[in-house]
PDB file of C-alpha atoms in Angstrom:
ATOM      1  CA  UNK N   1      15.049  21.477  -7.737  1.00 49.00           C
ATOM      2  CA  UNK N   2      13.336  21.315 -11.114  1.00 48.00           C
ATOM      3  CA  UNK N   3      12.117  17.891 -12.157  1.00 40.00           C
ATOM      4  CA  UNK N   4      11.310  16.541 -15.615  1.00 35.00           C
ATOM      5  CA  UNK N   5       7.585  15.787 -15.809  1.00 33.00           C
ATOM      6  CA  UNK N   6       5.427  16.892 -18.740  1.00 31.00           C
ATOM      7  CA  UNK N   7       6.430  16.641 -22.406  1.00 31.00           C
ATOM      8  CA  UNK N   8       6.211  19.442 -24.966  1.00 31.00           C
ATOM      9  CA  UNK N   9       5.895  18.936 -28.711  1.00 33.00           C
ATOM     10  CA  UNK N  10       9.091  20.951 -29.151  1.00 37.00           C
ATOM     11  CA  UNK N  11      11.017  23.752 -27.437  1.00 41.00           C
ATOM     12  CA  UNK N  12       9.956  26.498 -29.861  1.00 40.00           C
ATOM     13  CA  UNK N  13       6.628  25.222 -31.094  1.00 40.00           C
ATOM     14  CA  UNK N  14       4.477  28.115 -29.892  1.00 46.00           C
ATOM     15  CA  UNK N  15       6.577  28.265 -26.739  1.00 52.00           C
ATOM     16  CA  UNK N  16       4.289  28.279 -23.719  1.00 56.00           C
ATOM     17  CA  UNK N  17       4.958  31.171 -21.369  1.00 61.00           C
ATOM     18  CA  UNK N  18       7.048  33.202 -23.825  1.00 68.00           C
ATOM     19  CA  UNK N  19       7.244  36.970 -23.490  1.00 78.00           C
ATOM     20  CA  UNK N  20       6.900  37.839 -27.178  1.00 69.00           C
ATOM     21  CA  UNK N  21       3.315  39.130 -27.249  1.00 65.00           C
ATOM     22  CA  UNK N  22       1.665  42.402 -26.240  1.00 67.00           C
ATOM     23  CA  UNK N  23       4.891  44.216 -25.403  1.00 84.00           C
ATOM     24  CA  UNK N  24       5.612  42.023 -22.364  1.00 92.00           C
ATOM     25  CA  UNK N  25       9.358  41.916 -23.048  1.00 94.00           C
ATOM     26  CA  UNK N  26       9.467  45.684 -23.557  1.00 94.00           C
ATOM     27  CA  UNK N  27       7.683  46.255 -20.245  1.00 95.00           C
ATOM     28  CA  UNK N  28      10.223  44.082 -18.464  1.00 97.00           C
ATOM     29  CA  UNK N  29      13.174  45.808 -20.179  1.00 97.00           C
ATOM     30  CA  UNK N  30      11.775  49.146 -19.010  1.00 97.00           C
ATOM     31  CA  UNK N  31      12.489  48.008 -15.444  1.00 98.00           C
ATOM     32  CA  UNK N  32      16.025  46.668 -15.971  1.00 98.00           C
ATOM     33  CA  UNK N  33      18.732  48.921 -14.552  1.00 98.00           C
ATOM     34  CA  UNK N  34      22.292  49.294 -15.914  1.00 98.00           C
ATOM     35  CA  UNK N  35      24.436  46.196 -15.459  1.00 98.00           C
ATOM     36  CA  UNK N  36      27.638  44.556 -16.651  1.00 98.00           C
ATOM     37  CA  UNK N  37      26.491  40.924 -16.373  1.00 98.00           C
ATOM     38  CA  UNK N  38      23.079  39.651 -17.405  1.00 98.00           C
ATOM     39  CA  UNK N  39      21.741  36.245 -16.352  1.00 98.00           C
ATOM     40  CA  UNK N  40      18.553  34.728 -17.793  1.00 98.00           C
ATOM     41  CA  UNK N  41      18.319  31.353 -16.113  1.00 98.00           C
ATOM     42  CA  UNK N  42      15.008  30.013 -17.472  1.00 97.00           C
ATOM     43  CA  UNK N  43      15.727  31.327 -20.937  1.00 95.00           C
ATOM     44  CA  UNK N  44      13.181  29.384 -23.025  1.00 92.00           C
ATOM     45  CA  UNK N  45      12.899  31.304 -26.286  1.00 90.00           C
ATOM     46  CA  UNK N  46      14.752  34.225 -24.686  1.00 93.00           C
ATOM     47  CA  UNK N  47      12.550  37.077 -25.856  1.00 93.00           C
ATOM     48  CA  UNK N  48      13.809  39.498 -23.203  1.00 96.00           C
ATOM     49  CA  UNK N  49      17.441  38.669 -23.996  1.00 95.00           C
ATOM     50  CA  UNK N  50      16.821  39.010 -27.736  1.00 92.00           C
ATOM     51  CA  UNK N  51      15.158  42.413 -27.333  1.00 93.00           C
ATOM     52  CA  UNK N  52      17.410  44.088 -24.763  1.00 95.00           C
ATOM     53  CA  UNK N  53      20.740  45.812 -25.322  1.00 95.00           C
ATOM     54  CA  UNK N  54      23.558  43.293 -24.761  1.00 95.00           C
ATOM     55  CA  UNK N  55      25.524  43.294 -21.529  1.00 96.00           C
ATOM     56  CA  UNK N  56      29.293  42.865 -21.362  1.00 96.00           C
ATOM     57  CA  UNK N  57      28.751  39.302 -20.125  1.00 96.00           C
ATOM     58  CA  UNK N  58      25.595  37.223 -20.544  1.00 96.00           C
ATOM     59  CA  UNK N  59      24.725  33.836 -19.069  1.00 97.00           C
ATOM     60  CA  UNK N  60      21.786  32.006 -20.650  1.00 96.00           C
ATOM     61  CA  UNK N  61      20.582  28.853 -18.944  1.00 97.00           C
ATOM     62  CA  UNK N  62      17.832  26.280 -19.349  1.00 96.00           C
ATOM     63  CA  UNK N  63      17.435  22.855 -17.787  1.00 96.00           C
ATOM     64  CA  UNK N  64      15.535  21.633 -20.850  1.00 94.00           C
ATOM     65  CA  UNK N  65      18.102  19.790 -22.994  1.00 94.00           C
ATOM     66  CA  UNK N  66      16.297  20.596 -26.248  1.00 91.00           C
ATOM     67  CA  UNK N  67      16.256  24.321 -25.457  1.00 91.00           C
ATOM     68  CA  UNK N  68      19.902  24.236 -24.392  1.00 93.00           C
ATOM     69  CA  UNK N  69      21.001  22.415 -27.562  1.00 92.00           C
ATOM     70  CA  UNK N  70      19.050  24.815 -29.760  1.00 90.00           C
ATOM     71  CA  UNK N  71      20.671  27.854 -28.161  1.00 90.00           C
ATOM     72  CA  UNK N  72      24.132  26.302 -28.434  1.00 84.00           C
ATOM     73  CA  UNK N  73      23.591  25.621 -32.132  1.00 85.00           C
ATOM     74  CA  UNK N  74      22.346  29.168 -32.744  1.00 78.00           C
ATOM     75  CA  UNK N  75      25.654  30.699 -31.668  1.00 71.00           C
ATOM     76  CA  UNK N  76      24.615  34.235 -30.737  1.00 73.00           C
ATOM     77  CA  UNK N  77      27.456  36.732 -30.923  1.00 74.00           C
ATOM     78  CA  UNK N  78      27.655  40.431 -30.102  1.00 74.00           C
ATOM     79  CA  UNK N  79      30.613  42.761 -30.450  1.00 72.00           C
ATOM     80  CA  UNK N  80      32.368  43.326 -27.117  1.00 75.00           C
ATOM     81  CA  UNK N  81      30.063  40.839 -25.418  1.00 85.00           C
ATOM     82  CA  UNK N  82      30.606  37.350 -24.014  1.00 92.00           C
ATOM     83  CA  UNK N  83      27.723  34.838 -23.979  1.00 94.00           C
ATOM     84  CA  UNK N  84      27.785  31.566 -22.060  1.00 94.00           C
ATOM     85  CA  UNK N  85      25.139  28.837 -22.430  1.00 95.00           C
ATOM     86  CA  UNK N  86      24.453  26.610 -19.423  1.00 97.00           C
ATOM     87  CA  UNK N  87      22.276  23.545 -18.837  1.00 97.00           C
ATOM     88  CA  UNK N  88      21.835  23.511 -15.057  1.00 97.00           C
ATOM     89  CA  UNK N  89      19.276  23.939 -12.308  1.00 97.00           C
ATOM     90  CA  UNK N  90      18.713  27.672 -11.825  1.00 98.00           C
ATOM     91  CA  UNK N  91      18.464  27.486  -8.053  1.00 98.00           C
ATOM     92  CA  UNK N  92      21.796  25.676  -7.862  1.00 98.00           C
ATOM     93  CA  UNK N  93      23.417  28.315 -10.069  1.00 98.00           C
ATOM     94  CA  UNK N  94      22.242  31.166  -7.867  1.00 98.00           C
ATOM     95  CA  UNK N  95      23.194  29.376  -4.657  1.00 98.00           C
ATOM     96  CA  UNK N  96      26.768  28.696  -5.803  1.00 98.00           C
ATOM     97  CA  UNK N  97      27.652  31.484  -8.259  1.00 98.00           C
ATOM     98  CA  UNK N  98      30.542  33.699  -7.179  1.00 97.00           C
ATOM     99  CA  UNK N  99      29.155  37.213  -7.653  1.00 98.00           C
ATOM    100  CA  UNK N 100      31.933  39.810  -7.864  1.00 97.00           C
ATOM    101  CA  UNK N 101      31.486  42.788  -5.575  1.00 95.00           C
ATOM    102  CA  UNK N 102      32.776  45.330  -8.096  1.00 95.00           C
ATOM    103  CA  UNK N 103      30.275  44.429 -10.844  1.00 97.00           C
ATOM    104  CA  UNK N 104      26.567  45.117 -11.289  1.00 98.00           C
ATOM    105  CA  UNK N 105      24.417  42.099 -12.138  1.00 98.00           C
ATOM    106  CA  UNK N 106      20.920  41.711 -13.508  1.00 98.00           C
ATOM    107  CA  UNK N 107      19.192  38.353 -13.051  1.00 98.00           C
ATOM    108  CA  UNK N 108      15.915  37.887 -14.926  1.00 98.00           C
ATOM    109  CA  UNK N 109      13.924  34.764 -14.127  1.00 98.00           C
ATOM    110  CA  UNK N 110      10.862  33.459 -15.922  1.00 97.00           C
ATOM    111  CA  UNK N 111      10.356  30.065 -14.272  1.00 97.00           C
ATOM    112  CA  UNK N 112       7.434  27.742 -14.951  1.00 95.00           C
ATOM    113  CA  UNK N 113       4.617  29.472 -13.094  1.00 94.00           C
ATOM    114  CA  UNK N 114       3.120  27.623 -10.111  1.00 94.00           C
ATOM    115  CA  UNK N 115       0.686  25.115 -11.559  1.00 90.00           C
ATOM    116  CA  UNK N 116      -2.128  26.336  -9.317  1.00 89.00           C
ATOM    117  CA  UNK N 117      -1.752  29.855 -10.785  1.00 91.00           C
ATOM    118  CA  UNK N 118      -2.347  28.714 -14.391  1.00 86.00           C
ATOM    119  CA  UNK N 119      -5.868  29.029 -15.772  1.00 78.00           C
ATOM    120  CA  UNK N 120      -5.889  25.437 -17.020  1.00 77.00           C
ATOM    121  CA  UNK N 121      -4.071  24.072 -13.943  1.00 75.00           C
ATOM    122  CA  UNK N 122      -1.981  21.659 -16.006  1.00 79.00           C
ATOM    123  CA  UNK N 123       1.690  20.836 -16.444  1.00 82.00           C
ATOM    124  CA  UNK N 124       3.063  22.137 -19.732  1.00 80.00           C
ATOM    125  CA  UNK N 125       6.856  22.102 -19.489  1.00 80.00           C
ATOM    126  CA  UNK N 126       9.380  19.308 -19.760  1.00 83.00           C
ATOM    127  CA  UNK N 127      11.007  20.676 -16.605  1.00 88.00           C
ATOM    128  CA  UNK N 128       8.282  21.697 -14.180  1.00 93.00           C
ATOM    129  CA  UNK N 129       8.663  23.106 -10.661  1.00 95.00           C
ATOM    130  CA  UNK N 130       6.807  22.044  -7.548  1.00 95.00           C
ATOM    131  CA  UNK N 131       5.633  24.553  -4.951  1.00 96.00           C
ATOM    132  CA  UNK N 132       8.605  23.564  -2.800  1.00 97.00           C
ATOM    133  CA  UNK N 133      10.918  24.205  -5.766  1.00 97.00           C
ATOM    134  CA  UNK N 134       9.533  27.738  -6.004  1.00 98.00           C
ATOM    135  CA  UNK N 135      10.019  28.301  -2.286  1.00 98.00           C
ATOM    136  CA  UNK N 136      13.612  27.096  -2.488  1.00 98.00           C
ATOM    137  CA  UNK N 137      14.325  29.400  -5.436  1.00 98.00           C
ATOM    138  CA  UNK N 138      12.792  32.446  -3.751  1.00 98.00           C
ATOM    139  CA  UNK N 139      14.628  31.831  -0.492  1.00 98.00           C
ATOM    140  CA  UNK N 140      17.923  31.793  -2.399  1.00 98.00           C
ATOM    141  CA  UNK N 141      16.993  35.007  -4.233  1.00 98.00           C
ATOM    142  CA  UNK N 142      16.269  36.830  -0.995  1.00 97.00           C
ATOM    143  CA  UNK N 143      19.879  36.517   0.160  1.00 96.00           C
ATOM    144  CA  UNK N 144      21.790  37.467  -2.974  1.00 98.00           C
ATOM    145  CA  UNK N 145      24.304  40.345  -2.659  1.00 98.00           C
ATOM    146  CA  UNK N 146      23.170  43.963  -2.926  1.00 97.00           C
ATOM    147  CA  UNK N 147      24.819  44.406  -6.335  1.00 98.00           C
ATOM    148  CA  UNK N 148      22.517  41.796  -7.890  1.00 98.00           C
ATOM    149  CA  UNK N 149      19.276  43.157  -9.331  1.00 98.00           C
ATOM    150  CA  UNK N 150      16.650  40.423  -9.576  1.00 98.00           C
ATOM    151  CA  UNK N 151      13.462  40.458 -11.628  1.00 98.00           C
ATOM    152  CA  UNK N 152      11.147  37.449 -11.612  1.00 98.00           C
ATOM    153  CA  UNK N 153       7.922  36.909 -13.555  1.00 97.00           C
ATOM    154  CA  UNK N 154       4.896  34.940 -12.392  1.00 96.00           C
ATOM    155  CA  UNK N 155       1.130  34.950 -12.088  1.00 95.00           C
ATOM    156  CA  UNK N 156      -0.658  35.894  -8.871  1.00 96.00           C
ATOM    157  CA  UNK N 157      -0.065  33.169  -6.302  1.00 97.00           C
ATOM    158  CA  UNK N 158       0.295  32.907  -2.488  1.00 97.00           C
ATOM    159  CA  UNK N 159       3.870  31.581  -2.536  1.00 98.00           C
ATOM    160  CA  UNK N 160       5.345  34.679  -4.170  1.00 98.00           C
ATOM    161  CA  UNK N 161       2.991  36.993  -2.268  1.00 98.00           C
ATOM    162  CA  UNK N 162       4.310  35.598   1.011  1.00 98.00           C
ATOM    163  CA  UNK N 163       8.030  35.239   0.312  1.00 98.00           C
ATOM    164  CA  UNK N 164       8.408  38.402  -1.789  1.00 98.00           C
ATOM    165  CA  UNK N 165       5.994  40.599   0.165  1.00 98.00           C
ATOM    166  CA  UNK N 166       8.702  43.237   0.685  1.00 98.00           C
ATOM    167  CA  UNK N 167       9.831  43.348  -2.958  1.00 98.00           C
ATOM    168  CA  UNK N 168       8.704  45.945  -5.473  1.00 98.00           C
ATOM    169  CA  UNK N 169       5.812  44.646  -7.594  1.00 98.00           C
ATOM    170  CA  UNK N 170       4.623  45.747 -11.031  1.00 98.00           C
ATOM    171  CA  UNK N 171       1.619  44.195 -12.756  1.00 97.00           C
ATOM    172  CA  UNK N 172       0.709  44.462 -16.428  1.00 93.00           C
ATOM    173  CA  UNK N 173      -1.576  42.824 -18.945  1.00 91.00           C
ATOM    174  CA  UNK N 174      -0.153  40.342 -21.439  1.00 86.00           C
ATOM    175  CA  UNK N 175      -1.892  38.372 -24.154  1.00 79.00           C
ATOM    176  CA  UNK N 176      -1.625  34.589 -23.947  1.00 76.00           C
ATOM    177  CA  UNK N 177      -2.977  31.849 -26.173  1.00 74.00           C
ATOM    178  CA  UNK N 178      -5.947  31.685 -23.817  1.00 74.00           C
ATOM    179  CA  UNK N 179      -6.572  35.410 -23.716  1.00 79.00           C
ATOM    180  CA  UNK N 180      -5.328  38.306 -21.571  1.00 86.00           C
ATOM    181  CA  UNK N 181      -3.571  37.542 -18.304  1.00 88.00           C
ATOM    182  CA  UNK N 182      -2.112  39.687 -15.538  1.00 93.00           C
ATOM    183  CA  UNK N 183       1.657  39.286 -15.260  1.00 95.00           C
ATOM    184  CA  UNK N 184       3.349  39.887 -11.918  1.00 97.00           C
ATOM    185  CA  UNK N 185       6.923  41.222 -12.069  1.00 98.00           C
ATOM    186  CA  UNK N 186       8.711  41.201  -8.705  1.00 98.00           C
ATOM    187  CA  UNK N 187      11.962  43.140  -8.209  1.00 98.00           C
ATOM    188  CA  UNK N 188      14.361  43.243  -5.269  1.00 98.00           C
ATOM    189  CA  UNK N 189      14.829  46.992  -5.822  1.00 98.00           C
ATOM    190  CA  UNK N 190      12.709  50.065  -6.428  1.00 98.00           C
ATOM    191  CA  UNK N 191      13.095  51.405  -9.998  1.00 96.00           C
ATOM    192  CA  UNK N 192      14.916  54.740  -9.951  1.00 95.00           C
ATOM    193  CA  UNK N 193      14.657  55.892 -13.578  1.00 94.00           C
ATOM    194  CA  UNK N 194      18.037  54.491 -14.637  1.00 95.00           C
ATOM    195  CA  UNK N 195      17.699  51.967 -17.449  1.00 97.00           C
ATOM    196  CA  UNK N 196      20.115  49.651 -19.220  1.00 98.00           C
ATOM    197  CA  UNK N 197      18.166  50.159 -22.448  1.00 97.00           C
ATOM    198  CA  UNK N 198      15.993  53.224 -23.116  1.00 96.00           C
ATOM    199  CA  UNK N 199      14.754  52.167 -26.569  1.00 95.00           C
ATOM    200  CA  UNK N 200      11.403  50.905 -25.272  1.00 95.00           C
ATOM    201  CA  UNK N 201      10.689  53.732 -22.864  1.00 95.00           C
ATOM    202  CA  UNK N 202       6.976  54.472 -22.897  1.00 93.00           C
ATOM    203  CA  UNK N 203       3.697  52.791 -22.052  1.00 87.00           C
ATOM    204  CA  UNK N 204       3.027  51.602 -25.610  1.00 87.00           C
ATOM    205  CA  UNK N 205       4.090  52.187 -29.219  1.00 88.00           C
ATOM    206  CA  UNK N 206       2.335  55.557 -29.420  1.00 93.00           C
ATOM    207  CA  UNK N 207       3.942  56.737 -26.194  1.00 94.00           C
ATOM    208  CA  UNK N 208       7.359  55.529 -27.360  1.00 93.00           C
ATOM    209  CA  UNK N 209       6.972  57.515 -30.585  1.00 95.00           C
ATOM    210  CA  UNK N 210       6.080  60.609 -28.567  1.00 96.00           C
ATOM    211  CA  UNK N 211       9.220  60.223 -26.457  1.00 96.00           C
ATOM    212  CA  UNK N 212      11.420  59.686 -29.540  1.00 95.00           C
ATOM    213  CA  UNK N 213      10.040  62.861 -31.130  1.00 96.00           C
ATOM    214  CA  UNK N 214      10.710  64.762 -27.914  1.00 96.00           C
ATOM    215  CA  UNK N 215      14.302  63.495 -27.834  1.00 95.00           C
ATOM    216  CA  UNK N 216      14.858  64.499 -31.466  1.00 96.00           C
ATOM    217  CA  UNK N 217      13.537  68.014 -30.729  1.00 97.00           C
ATOM    218  CA  UNK N 218      15.830  68.427 -27.737  1.00 95.00           C
ATOM    219  CA  UNK N 219      18.850  67.179 -29.688  1.00 95.00           C
ATOM    220  CA  UNK N 220      18.055  69.575 -32.530  1.00 96.00           C
ATOM    221  CA  UNK N 221      17.923  72.490 -30.066  1.00 95.00           C
ATOM    222  CA  UNK N 222      21.280  71.490 -28.609  1.00 95.00           C
ATOM    223  CA  UNK N 223      22.853  71.290 -32.070  1.00 95.00           C
ATOM    224  CA  UNK N 224      21.744  74.850 -32.798  1.00 96.00           C
ATOM    225  CA  UNK N 225      23.504  76.267 -29.734  1.00 95.00           C
ATOM    226  CA  UNK N 226      27.093  77.563 -29.724  1.00 95.00           C
ATOM    227  CA  UNK N 227      29.485  74.701 -29.015  1.00 96.00           C
ATOM    228  CA  UNK N 228      30.553  75.983 -25.588  1.00 96.00           C
ATOM    229  CA  UNK N 229      26.939  76.431 -24.436  1.00 95.00           C
ATOM    230  CA  UNK N 230      26.018  73.000 -25.748  1.00 95.00           C
ATOM    231  CA  UNK N 231      28.930  71.394 -23.908  1.00 95.00           C
ATOM    232  CA  UNK N 232      28.047  73.268 -20.718  1.00 95.00           C
ATOM    233  CA  UNK N 233      24.510  71.861 -20.824  1.00 92.00           C
ATOM    234  CA  UNK N 234      25.750  68.332 -21.559  1.00 91.00           C
ATOM    235  CA  UNK N 235      28.189  68.584 -18.658  1.00 93.00           C
ATOM    236  CA  UNK N 236      25.449  69.801 -16.301  1.00 93.00           C
ATOM    237  CA  UNK N 237      23.140  66.974 -17.358  1.00 89.00           C
ATOM    238  CA  UNK N 238      25.889  64.370 -16.812  1.00 88.00           C
ATOM    239  CA  UNK N 239      26.426  65.695 -13.275  1.00 88.00           C
ATOM    240  CA  UNK N 240      22.672  65.571 -12.649  1.00 81.00           C
ATOM    241  CA  UNK N 241      22.627  61.881 -13.591  1.00 68.00           C
TER     242      UNK N 241
END
């Protein structure tokens, strides 16, 4: 369970551990597969949620009361989308949530990183996690249903290396207030090219621009074809997917 320990100057005052810099959120979104329900259970400033395409149902959670109250007062709304704000322990949520077998879920977790993995080795969050808390969380994640995609961020540490040794791992560089750091993104699935949101596809801004230009060229070619030929190609592509 998470326990309240350290004190922050404020929930959004240069939020420690946020994913807003160096394209970190975009990198994570480029590994999120299609889903109907999205759960971000250590939401913090919610950069991934804010950047990604909305799901039909979204659950945002944070144990920090200040963060929870701020999100509730913000009142995010999206057309054809339901957003719930919770103030509970993330491990408890995952252990008790009734996942529906006919829906696809995506759970993104950005918990307080193990203290030993942080360069300064200090507590920084109001709601920290002990090593045992991390182990409890990971053991719950390992037994979620097959229709639940899980992505969890951390720094290199032996707890995750041991308990998630059979999960797919992606590493990337992110800029922190103390300089560049290597982010570890563990997934309980192997990415297969299907994405919930293709807007950030590409290694960086230049690569994304290249892909957008390529898409525009292909669309222009399709528009110049006779309607029947164009529809035949679209139909063939849909069957390929």
